[in-house]
Coordinates of C-alpha atoms in Angstrom, one line a residue:
Chain A
M1 CA 4.9 -86.9 -87.4
I2 CA 8.6 -86.0 -87.2
K3 CA 9.0 -82.2 -86.8
K4 CA 12.4 -80.6 -87.7
L5 CA 13.4 -77.8 -85.4
I6 CA 16.3 -75.6 -84.5
C7 CA 16.9 -75.5 -80.8
I8 CA 17.0 -72.0 -79.4
S9 CA 18.3 -72.9 -75.9
C10 CA 21.8 -71.8 -76.7
P11 CA 23.8 -70.2 -79.5
R12 CA 24.9 -73.6 -80.9
G13 CA 21.4 -74.1 -82.5
C14 CA 21.2 -77.9 -82.7
H15 CA 19.1 -79.4 -85.5
L16 CA 16.4 -81.4 -83.7
E17 CA 14.0 -84.0 -85.0
V18 CA 11.0 -84.4 -82.7
N19 CA 8.3 -87.1 -82.9
D20 CA 5.1 -85.2 -81.9
V21 CA 3.4 -88.4 -80.7
T22 CA 6.1 -90.3 -78.8
L23 CA 8.0 -87.0 -77.9
E24 CA 11.3 -88.7 -78.8
V25 CA 14.0 -86.1 -79.6
S26 CA 17.1 -86.6 -81.6
G27 CA 19.9 -84.3 -82.8
N28 CA 20.3 -82.6 -79.4
M29 CA 23.8 -82.3 -78.0
C30 CA 22.6 -81.6 -74.4
P31 CA 19.5 -82.2 -72.2
K32 CA 18.2 -78.7 -72.8
G33 CA 17.5 -79.7 -76.4
K34 CA 15.2 -82.5 -75.3
I35 CA 13.3 -80.2 -73.0
Y36 CA 13.0 -77.5 -75.8
G37 CA 12.0 -80.0 -78.5
Q38 CA 9.3 -81.6 -76.4
S39 CA 7.9 -78.2 -75.2
E40 CA 8.0 -76.8 -78.8
V41 CA 5.6 -79.5 -80.1
T42 CA 3.3 -79.5 -77.0
N43 CA 3.3 -76.0 -75.5
P44 CA 5.9 -73.7 -77.1
V45 CA 7.1 -71.0 -74.6
R46 CA 9.3 -67.9 -74.9
T47 CA 10.8 -65.4 -72.4
V48 CA 9.5 -61.9 -73.2
T49 CA 11.8 -58.9 -72.6
S50 CA 10.7 -55.3 -72.9
T51 CA 10.7 -51.9 -71.0
V52 CA 8.3 -50.0 -68.9
A53 CA 7.9 -46.2 -68.3
L54 CA 9.9 -44.8 -65.4
I55 CA 8.8 -41.5 -63.7
G56 CA 11.4 -38.7 -63.2
K57 CA 14.3 -40.2 -65.1
D58 CA 14.3 -38.0 -68.2
G59 CA 12.3 -40.5 -70.3
I60 CA 14.7 -43.4 -69.6
R61 CA 12.9 -46.8 -69.5
L62 CA 13.2 -49.7 -67.1
A63 CA 14.2 -53.0 -68.6
V64 CA 11.9 -55.9 -67.6
K65 CA 11.3 -59.5 -68.4
T66 CA 9.0 -62.5 -67.7
A67 CA 10.5 -64.3 -64.7
H68 CA 10.0 -67.6 -66.7
P69 CA 9.0 -68.4 -70.3
I70 CA 5.3 -67.8 -71.1
P71 CA 3.1 -69.6 -73.7
K72 CA 4.0 -68.2 -77.2
G73 CA 0.3 -67.4 -77.9
K74 CA 0.2 -65.0 -75.0
I75 CA 3.2 -62.8 -76.1
F76 CA 1.1 -59.9 -77.5
E77 CA -1.3 -59.9 -74.5
V78 CA 1.7 -59.8 -72.2
M79 CA 3.1 -56.8 -74.2
E80 CA -0.2 -54.9 -73.9
E81 CA 0.0 -55.2 -70.1
I82 CA 3.6 -54.2 -69.9
N83 CA 2.9 -51.1 -71.9
K84 CA 0.2 -49.9 -69.5
V85 CA 2.7 -49.8 -66.5
V86 CA 4.4 -46.8 -65.1
V87 CA 6.9 -47.2 -62.2
K88 CA 8.9 -45.0 -59.9
A89 CA 12.6 -45.4 -58.8
P90 CA 14.2 -46.9 -56.8
I91 CA 13.7 -50.3 -58.2
K92 CA 15.8 -53.4 -57.5
M93 CA 16.7 -56.1 -60.0
G94 CA 14.3 -59.0 -59.7
E95 CA 11.5 -56.8 -58.2
V96 CA 8.0 -57.8 -59.3
I97 CA 6.6 -55.2 -61.7
I98 CA 3.4 -57.1 -62.7
K99 CA 2.1 -60.1 -60.8
N100 CA 0.6 -63.0 -62.8
V101 CA 0.8 -61.1 -66.2
A102 CA -2.1 -61.9 -68.5
N103 CA -3.1 -64.8 -66.3
T104 CA 0.0 -66.8 -67.2
G105 CA 0.9 -67.4 -63.5
I106 CA 4.2 -65.7 -64.3
D107 CA 5.4 -62.3 -63.1
I108 CA 7.1 -59.5 -64.9
I109 CA 10.2 -58.6 -63.1
S110 CA 12.8 -55.8 -63.3
S111 CA 16.1 -56.8 -65.0
E112 CA 18.1 -53.9 -63.7
D113 CA 18.7 -51.8 -60.6
I114 CA 17.5 -48.2 -60.8
Y115 CA 18.6 -45.8 -58.0
Q116 CA 16.7 -42.8 -56.8
Chain B
M1 CA 51.6 -35.9 -64.8
K2 CA 49.7 -38.6 -62.9
N3 CA 51.1 -42.2 -62.9
I4 CA 49.1 -45.4 -62.8
D5 CA 49.9 -49.1 -63.1
L6 CA 47.0 -50.1 -65.3
L7 CA 44.7 -47.9 -67.4
I8 CA 41.7 -49.5 -69.0
I9 CA 40.0 -47.7 -71.8
G10 CA 36.3 -48.7 -72.1
G11 CA 34.0 -49.8 -69.2
G12 CA 31.9 -52.4 -71.1
S13 CA 32.1 -56.1 -70.7
A14 CA 35.7 -56.4 -71.9
G15 CA 37.0 -53.5 -69.9
M16 CA 35.3 -54.7 -66.7
A17 CA 36.3 -58.3 -67.0
S18 CA 39.9 -57.4 -67.8
A19 CA 40.0 -55.1 -64.7
V20 CA 38.7 -57.8 -62.4
S21 CA 41.3 -60.3 -63.8
A22 CA 44.2 -57.9 -63.4
Y23 CA 43.1 -57.1 -59.8
D24 CA 42.8 -60.8 -59.0
N25 CA 46.3 -61.2 -60.3
G26 CA 47.7 -58.7 -57.9
I27 CA 47.3 -55.3 -59.5
D28 CA 45.3 -52.8 -57.5
N29 CA 46.3 -49.5 -59.0
I30 CA 43.8 -49.6 -61.8
L31 CA 41.6 -46.9 -63.5
I32 CA 38.8 -47.6 -66.0
L33 CA 37.8 -44.7 -68.3
E34 CA 34.3 -45.0 -69.7
K35 CA 32.8 -42.4 -72.1
G36 CA 29.2 -43.3 -71.3
D37 CA 27.2 -42.3 -68.1
R38 CA 27.3 -45.8 -66.7
L39 CA 29.4 -49.0 -66.9
G40 CA 28.3 -51.8 -69.1
G41 CA 28.7 -50.4 -72.6
I42 CA 26.4 -51.8 -75.3
L43 CA 24.9 -54.4 -73.0
N44 CA 22.9 -51.6 -71.4
Q45 CA 20.7 -51.5 -74.5
C46 CA 20.6 -55.2 -75.1
I47 CA 17.5 -55.9 -73.0
H48 CA 16.9 -59.3 -74.6
N49 CA 18.0 -62.5 -73.0
G50 CA 20.5 -65.1 -74.0
F51 CA 23.6 -63.8 -72.3
G52 CA 25.7 -65.7 -69.8
L53 CA 25.0 -69.3 -70.6
T54 CA 28.7 -70.3 -70.3
E55 CA 29.8 -67.6 -67.9
F56 CA 27.0 -67.9 -65.3
K57 CA 25.3 -71.1 -66.5
E58 CA 22.0 -69.3 -66.8
E59 CA 20.2 -67.2 -69.4
L60 CA 20.4 -63.5 -68.5
T61 CA 19.4 -60.2 -70.2
G62 CA 22.2 -57.7 -71.1
P63 CA 21.5 -55.5 -68.0
E64 CA 21.5 -58.5 -65.7
F65 CA 24.8 -59.8 -67.2
L66 CA 26.6 -56.4 -66.9
S67 CA 25.4 -55.8 -63.4
R68 CA 27.2 -58.9 -62.2
F69 CA 30.4 -57.4 -63.5
V70 CA 29.6 -54.0 -62.0
H71 CA 29.3 -55.8 -58.6
Q72 CA 32.7 -57.4 -59.1
I73 CA 34.2 -54.0 -59.9
E74 CA 32.5 -52.3 -56.9
S75 CA 33.4 -55.1 -54.4
R76 CA 37.1 -54.8 -55.4
R77 CA 36.9 -51.0 -55.2
I78 CA 38.4 -50.7 -58.6
Q79 CA 38.4 -47.0 -59.6
Y80 CA 36.4 -45.8 -62.7
K81 CA 35.5 -42.5 -64.2
L82 CA 32.3 -42.1 -66.2
N83 CA 31.6 -39.5 -69.0
S84 CA 35.4 -39.6 -69.6
F85 CA 36.5 -39.4 -73.2
V86 CA 40.0 -40.4 -74.3
L87 CA 41.6 -38.0 -76.8
S88 CA 44.9 -39.8 -77.5
I89 CA 47.2 -42.6 -76.6
S90 CA 50.9 -42.3 -77.2
K91 CA 53.4 -45.2 -77.8
D92 CA 55.0 -44.3 -74.4
K93 CA 51.6 -45.1 -72.9
I94 CA 50.6 -41.5 -72.0
V95 CA 46.9 -41.2 -72.3
T96 CA 45.0 -37.9 -72.6
Y97 CA 41.4 -37.9 -71.5
T98 CA 38.8 -35.2 -70.7
N99 CA 35.7 -35.0 -68.6
E100 CA 33.6 -32.2 -67.0
I101 CA 35.2 -32.4 -63.6
D102 CA 38.9 -33.1 -64.3
G103 CA 39.2 -31.0 -67.5
V104 CA 42.0 -32.3 -69.8
V105 CA 44.3 -34.7 -68.0
E106 CA 47.4 -36.6 -69.0
I107 CA 48.2 -39.8 -67.3
K108 CA 51.1 -42.2 -67.7
A109 CA 50.4 -45.9 -67.4
K110 CA 52.7 -48.9 -67.0
A111 CA 50.2 -50.9 -69.1
I112 CA 47.0 -50.1 -71.1
I113 CA 44.1 -52.4 -72.0
Y114 CA 42.2 -51.0 -75.0
A115 CA 38.6 -52.2 -74.9
V116 CA 36.4 -49.7 -76.6
G117 CA 34.3 -52.0 -78.7
C118 CA 33.1 -51.5 -82.3
Y119 CA 30.8 -49.3 -84.3
E120 CA 28.2 -50.2 -86.9
R121 CA 28.6 -49.8 -90.7
N122 CA 26.2 -47.2 -91.9
A123 CA 24.5 -46.2 -95.2
G124 CA 27.5 -44.3 -96.5
A125 CA 29.8 -47.3 -95.8
I126 CA 27.8 -49.6 -98.0
L127 CA 27.1 -47.1 -100.8
L128 CA 23.3 -47.5 -100.4
P129 CA 21.9 -46.4 -103.8
G130 CA 19.2 -43.7 -104.2
D131 CA 17.9 -40.8 -102.1
R132 CA 19.1 -39.7 -98.7
P133 CA 15.9 -39.1 -96.7
S134 CA 15.4 -39.4 -93.0
G135 CA 14.3 -42.8 -91.7
I136 CA 17.5 -44.8 -92.3
F137 CA 19.0 -46.0 -89.1
T138 CA 21.6 -48.5 -88.0
A139 CA 19.9 -51.3 -86.0
G140 CA 21.9 -50.4 -82.9
T141 CA 20.7 -46.8 -83.1
A142 CA 17.1 -47.9 -83.3
Q143 CA 17.7 -50.2 -80.4
L144 CA 19.1 -47.4 -78.3
Y145 CA 16.1 -45.2 -79.1
L146 CA 13.6 -47.9 -78.3
N147 CA 15.1 -49.7 -75.3
H148 CA 16.6 -46.7 -73.5
Y149 CA 14.1 -43.9 -74.4
G150 CA 11.0 -45.8 -75.5
L151 CA 11.0 -44.2 -78.9
L152 CA 9.8 -46.4 -81.9
V153 CA 11.5 -45.0 -85.0
G154 CA 8.9 -46.3 -87.5
K155 CA 5.7 -48.3 -88.2
R156 CA 6.6 -50.0 -91.5
V157 CA 10.1 -51.4 -91.3
F158 CA 12.4 -53.2 -93.6
I159 CA 15.8 -54.5 -92.5
L160 CA 18.9 -54.8 -94.7
G161 CA 21.4 -57.3 -93.4
S162 CA 20.8 -60.4 -91.3
G163 CA 23.3 -59.6 -88.5
D164 CA 22.1 -60.5 -85.0
I165 CA 21.2 -56.9 -84.0
G166 CA 18.9 -56.6 -87.0
L167 CA 17.2 -59.9 -86.2
I168 CA 16.7 -58.9 -82.5
M169 CA 15.3 -55.5 -83.6
A170 CA 12.9 -57.2 -86.1
R171 CA 11.3 -59.0 -83.1
R172 CA 11.6 -56.0 -80.7
M173 CA 9.8 -53.6 -83.1
T174 CA 7.2 -56.2 -83.9
L175 CA 6.4 -56.5 -80.2
E176 CA 6.0 -52.7 -79.9
G177 CA 3.5 -52.6 -82.8
A178 CA 5.5 -52.0 -85.9
K179 CA 5.1 -54.1 -89.0
V180 CA 8.4 -55.6 -90.1
L181 CA 8.0 -56.4 -93.8
G182 CA 11.2 -58.4 -94.2
V183 CA 14.9 -58.9 -93.8
A184 CA 17.2 -58.9 -96.9
E185 CA 20.6 -60.6 -96.9
I186 CA 22.9 -60.1 -99.9
L187 CA 24.7 -63.4 -99.2
P188 CA 23.1 -66.8 -99.9
Y189 CA 23.2 -67.5 -96.1
S190 CA 22.3 -65.7 -93.0
N191 CA 24.9 -63.8 -90.9
G192 CA 23.0 -64.2 -87.7
L193 CA 22.8 -67.1 -85.3
N194 CA 20.3 -69.8 -86.2
R195 CA 18.4 -69.4 -82.9
N196 CA 17.8 -65.7 -83.8
I197 CA 16.3 -66.6 -87.2
V198 CA 13.9 -69.0 -85.3
Q199 CA 12.9 -66.9 -82.4
C200 CA 13.0 -63.4 -84.0
L201 CA 11.8 -64.0 -87.6
N202 CA 10.0 -67.4 -87.8
D203 CA 8.1 -66.8 -84.6
Y204 CA 6.6 -63.6 -86.1
N205 CA 6.3 -64.8 -89.8
I206 CA 8.9 -62.2 -90.9
P207 CA 10.3 -63.3 -94.2
L208 CA 14.1 -63.6 -94.7
Y209 CA 15.2 -62.9 -98.4
L210 CA 18.6 -64.4 -99.1
S211 CA 20.7 -63.3 -102.1
T212 CA 18.7 -60.0 -102.0
T213 CA 19.6 -56.4 -101.4
V214 CA 18.2 -52.9 -101.3
S215 CA 18.7 -51.6 -104.8
K216 CA 17.1 -48.1 -104.4
V217 CA 16.1 -45.8 -101.6
I218 CA 13.2 -43.4 -102.5
G219 CA 12.0 -40.4 -100.5
K220 CA 12.1 -36.6 -100.6
S221 CA 12.6 -35.6 -97.0
S222 CA 11.3 -38.8 -95.3
L223 CA 11.7 -42.4 -96.5
E224 CA 8.7 -43.4 -98.7
R225 CA 9.7 -46.7 -100.3
I226 CA 12.6 -49.0 -101.2
E227 CA 13.3 -51.3 -104.0
V228 CA 14.8 -54.7 -103.3
S229 CA 16.4 -56.8 -106.0
Q230 CA 18.0 -60.3 -106.2
V231 CA 21.7 -60.6 -106.7
D232 CA 23.7 -63.2 -108.6
D233 CA 26.6 -65.3 -107.3
K234 CA 29.0 -62.3 -107.8
L235 CA 26.6 -60.2 -105.6
S236 CA 25.6 -58.0 -108.6
I237 CA 22.0 -56.9 -108.9
I238 CA 20.0 -59.0 -111.4
P239 CA 18.1 -56.5 -113.6
G240 CA 14.3 -56.9 -113.7
T241 CA 14.0 -58.4 -110.3
A242 CA 13.3 -55.2 -108.4
K243 CA 10.2 -55.2 -106.1
S244 CA 8.9 -52.0 -104.5
I245 CA 8.0 -51.9 -100.8
D246 CA 6.4 -48.9 -99.0
V247 CA 8.3 -48.3 -95.7
D248 CA 8.9 -45.5 -93.3
V249 CA 12.1 -47.0 -91.8
L250 CA 15.0 -48.9 -93.2
L251 CA 17.3 -50.5 -90.6
L252 CA 20.9 -51.5 -91.4
S253 CA 22.5 -54.5 -89.8
V254 CA 25.4 -54.8 -92.2
G255 CA 28.4 -55.4 -90.0
L256 CA 30.5 -54.1 -87.1
I257 CA 33.9 -52.5 -87.3
P258 CA 36.4 -52.4 -84.5
N259 CA 36.9 -48.8 -83.3
N260 CA 40.7 -49.1 -83.4
T261 CA 41.7 -45.5 -84.2
L262 CA 43.3 -44.5 -80.9
I263 CA 45.8 -47.3 -80.7
E264 CA 46.4 -47.2 -84.5
N265 CA 47.5 -43.6 -84.0
A266 CA 49.8 -44.8 -81.2
G267 CA 51.4 -47.0 -83.9
V268 CA 50.2 -50.6 -83.2
R269 CA 50.2 -53.0 -86.1
V270 CA 46.7 -53.7 -87.5
S271 CA 45.4 -57.1 -88.5
K272 CA 42.8 -58.3 -91.1
T273 CA 40.0 -58.0 -88.4
R274 CA 40.7 -54.2 -88.4
G275 CA 41.6 -54.6 -84.8
A276 CA 45.2 -54.8 -83.5
E277 CA 47.6 -57.6 -84.2
V278 CA 48.1 -59.4 -80.9
N279 CA 50.0 -62.3 -79.4
Q280 CA 48.3 -65.0 -77.2
L281 CA 48.3 -62.6 -74.2
M282 CA 46.3 -60.1 -76.2
E283 CA 49.4 -57.8 -76.3
T284 CA 49.7 -55.6 -79.3
S285 CA 52.9 -54.8 -81.3
I286 CA 53.6 -52.1 -78.6
P287 CA 54.8 -53.8 -75.5
G288 CA 52.4 -53.1 -72.6
I289 CA 49.4 -52.1 -74.7
F290 CA 46.8 -54.8 -74.7
S291 CA 43.5 -55.1 -76.6
C292 CA 40.4 -57.3 -76.2
G293 CA 36.7 -57.6 -76.9
N294 CA 35.0 -56.2 -80.0
V295 CA 37.7 -53.7 -80.7
L296 CA 40.0 -56.6 -81.4
H297 CA 37.6 -58.7 -83.5
V298 CA 33.8 -58.8 -83.4
H299 CA 32.4 -61.6 -81.2
D300 CA 29.0 -63.3 -81.3
L301 CA 28.9 -63.9 -77.6
V302 CA 29.7 -61.7 -74.6
D303 CA 30.7 -64.9 -72.7
N304 CA 33.6 -65.2 -75.2
V305 CA 34.5 -61.5 -74.8
V306 CA 34.9 -61.8 -71.0
N307 CA 37.2 -64.9 -71.4
E308 CA 39.4 -63.0 -73.8
A309 CA 39.4 -60.0 -71.5
R310 CA 40.6 -62.1 -68.6
I311 CA 43.5 -63.2 -70.7
A312 CA 44.4 -59.5 -71.4
G313 CA 44.0 -58.6 -67.7
K314 CA 46.3 -61.5 -66.7
G315 CA 48.8 -60.5 -69.4
A316 CA 48.8 -56.9 -68.4
S317 CA 49.3 -57.8 -64.8
D318 CA 52.3 -60.0 -65.6
F319 CA 53.7 -57.2 -67.8
I320 CA 53.5 -54.7 -64.9
K321 CA 55.1 -57.2 -62.5
N322 CA 57.9 -57.8 -65.1
K323 CA 57.0 -61.5 -65.2
L324 CA 57.0 -61.8 -69.0
V325 CA 60.2 -63.3 -70.6
A326 CA 61.8 -61.2 -73.3
S327 CA 61.8 -63.1 -76.5
K328 CA 62.8 -62.2 -80.0
E329 CA 61.5 -65.3 -81.7
T330 CA 57.8 -65.9 -82.3
I331 CA 55.5 -68.1 -84.2
K332 CA 53.4 -66.4 -86.9
C333 CA 49.8 -67.5 -87.3
V334 CA 48.3 -67.4 -90.7
F335 CA 44.9 -68.5 -92.1
G336 CA 44.8 -71.0 -94.9
H337 CA 42.0 -72.6 -97.0
G338 CA 38.4 -71.9 -95.9
V339 CA 39.4 -69.6 -93.0
N340 CA 38.7 -65.9 -93.0
Y341 CA 41.1 -64.7 -90.3
V342 CA 43.0 -66.1 -87.3
L343 CA 43.7 -64.6 -83.9
P344 CA 46.2 -64.3 -82.2
Q345 CA 48.4 -63.4 -85.1
I346 CA 51.6 -64.1 -83.0
I347 CA 52.4 -66.8 -80.5
D348 CA 55.2 -65.9 -78.1
V349 CA 56.1 -69.4 -77.0
K350 CA 58.2 -68.5 -74.0
N351 CA 55.2 -66.7 -72.4
I352 CA 52.5 -69.4 -73.0
D353 CA 50.7 -70.0 -69.8
E354 CA 49.2 -73.5 -70.4
F355 CA 47.1 -73.2 -73.5
V356 CA 46.8 -70.9 -76.5
Y357 CA 43.2 -70.2 -77.7
I358 CA 43.1 -70.0 -81.5
K359 CA 40.0 -68.1 -82.7
F360 CA 38.8 -67.7 -86.3
R361 CA 35.8 -67.6 -88.6
V362 CA 35.2 -69.8 -91.7
S363 CA 34.8 -68.0 -95.0
K364 CA 31.6 -69.8 -96.0
P365 CA 29.2 -72.4 -94.4
Q366 CA 30.8 -75.8 -94.3
N367 CA 29.6 -79.2 -93.1
N368 CA 31.7 -82.2 -92.1
A369 CA 35.2 -80.6 -92.1
Y370 CA 38.4 -81.0 -90.2
I371 CA 40.2 -77.9 -88.8
V372 CA 43.8 -78.6 -89.4
F373 CA 46.7 -77.0 -87.6
T374 CA 50.1 -77.2 -89.3
L375 CA 53.2 -75.9 -87.6
S376 CA 56.2 -75.3 -89.9
G377 CA 54.9 -77.9 -92.4
K378 CA 54.0 -80.5 -89.8
E379 CA 50.4 -81.3 -88.7
I380 CA 50.1 -80.8 -85.0
K381 CA 46.3 -81.1 -84.5
R382 CA 43.0 -81.8 -86.3
V383 CA 39.5 -81.3 -85.0
F384 CA 36.3 -82.5 -86.7
K385 CA 33.3 -80.2 -86.9
P386 CA 29.9 -81.3 -88.3
Y387 CA 28.7 -77.7 -88.9
L388 CA 30.7 -74.5 -89.4
L389 CA 29.1 -71.2 -90.1
P390 CA 30.8 -67.7 -90.7
S391 CA 28.4 -66.3 -88.1
E392 CA 29.9 -68.5 -85.4
M393 CA 33.4 -67.9 -84.2
V394 CA 35.4 -71.1 -83.7
I395 CA 37.6 -71.3 -80.6
I396 CA 40.1 -74.2 -80.3
K397 CA 42.4 -74.7 -77.4
L398 CA 46.0 -75.7 -78.2
D399 CA 48.2 -77.2 -75.5
K400 CA 51.5 -75.6 -74.7
G401 CA 53.3 -78.9 -75.4
L402 CA 52.4 -78.7 -79.1
F403 CA 54.8 -75.8 -79.6
S404 CA 58.2 -77.5 -79.5
E405 CA 60.0 -74.7 -81.4
P406 CA 60.0 -71.0 -80.5
S407 CA 59.6 -69.8 -84.1
G408 CA 57.9 -70.9 -87.3
E409 CA 54.5 -70.5 -89.0
L410 CA 51.2 -72.0 -87.8
I411 CA 48.7 -72.4 -90.6
V412 CA 45.0 -72.9 -89.7
S413 CA 42.9 -74.4 -92.5
L414 CA 39.9 -76.4 -93.3
E415 CA 39.9 -79.9 -95.0
E416 CA 36.6 -81.5 -96.2
K417 CA 36.0 -84.9 -94.8
K418 CA 35.8 -87.5 -97.6
I419 CA 32.8 -89.7 -97.1

């Protein structure tokens, strides 16, 4: 079956047509569109961004993200784990906050530097 | 009074990128004034990813993107002051600012770059009908509360307006456990990027109601419910279509307005974008005052903001070094059929570097159209576009060689391709 998708790899938003058997992709203006189209009909993935609690910073939160995209079906499980975490400054950008979150094989990392 | 070569007002993405560009063009006596407690501006609360694809060739979150510019500022030892609020700017480029340490200070600059961003339209600005209970927030305010302080403003949410911040907040509040009941857009098409409709609404089965608006707000002290109604092609509410929805929060994502007041008071001419009128160097009608970023016109992508800011930084450094040629004659840019505004409004031909970037938005969605550039009655360029949307700014590069005369009128318009 041909599935019609809008590519989310960049703001251009190409209109893709993907054959979910042969995995042929058309309508993409760059190679990222092909990767997205194929992944979307086999194993759709998303990057999750959120925040975690930070001790001693007047209630200000630390911005975090999945180091790589995770399977779409695991998003809420990942959010649950993120919301259990409390961390302490200093924290460096890219520092691992949760290892192998929700058994995805992917880490949650800090997306900012927080000084003491 | 203190003197400085270049004063930059606003330490967000535009202010930082313009400072780096001016420094790299030989100006080192620079000061950035930032009203917030850190550099980076609105990107600090934009924790989602999608920034930097053209600038850094990778997908970054807002904090990651801004930190790369903070490093560029720090490594050049460019001076900045935080928690510093500008009170006034005069046409002679005397700026009055205040902060806790310095008190009230006057500083005279050879050139100014005004890069303070924009603000959100609120309930009053759109004449939202009905009661005035608590529980009505702009999407950006709810974003600040949630992403900076971890405070979720409500559990049952409706969003009016399909701007990108509203779509991003629909996903963000859903992830934090709120139920987002829908997004209403008064126009027959969305104002947000297609990718955000897909990854923020469709992924979470949040409905988008087009040609629909909030026709009534109901609630004594706190918001209790809203009524949404369909609108006709004149955007008037169709009687009898009202549906009631129980909500505790209504988010507004109904447009951004350049925060242009300070340089308007200095006397710069204002354009249709509600930002300043500028030439291709981003210089306003007051020589030596430049403007860039969302205070000039609202952008979709920060990558485009930093490119525009670099042009302003280069222009300001050339102004300070007296490298700009004085010219009385200019080309006036106007928007024609199908185009909503055009920037720059003025082309100062003698001072064109190599190219002029013409930026504009179309007035409605349009497939298969030519963008046609006509200079004093003669077509100088046409570009084909398969898709054009009002939510996506168009940027076209025009070569210096196309401008053979120093004066005239450049019209930018759309022409449908006949099939």
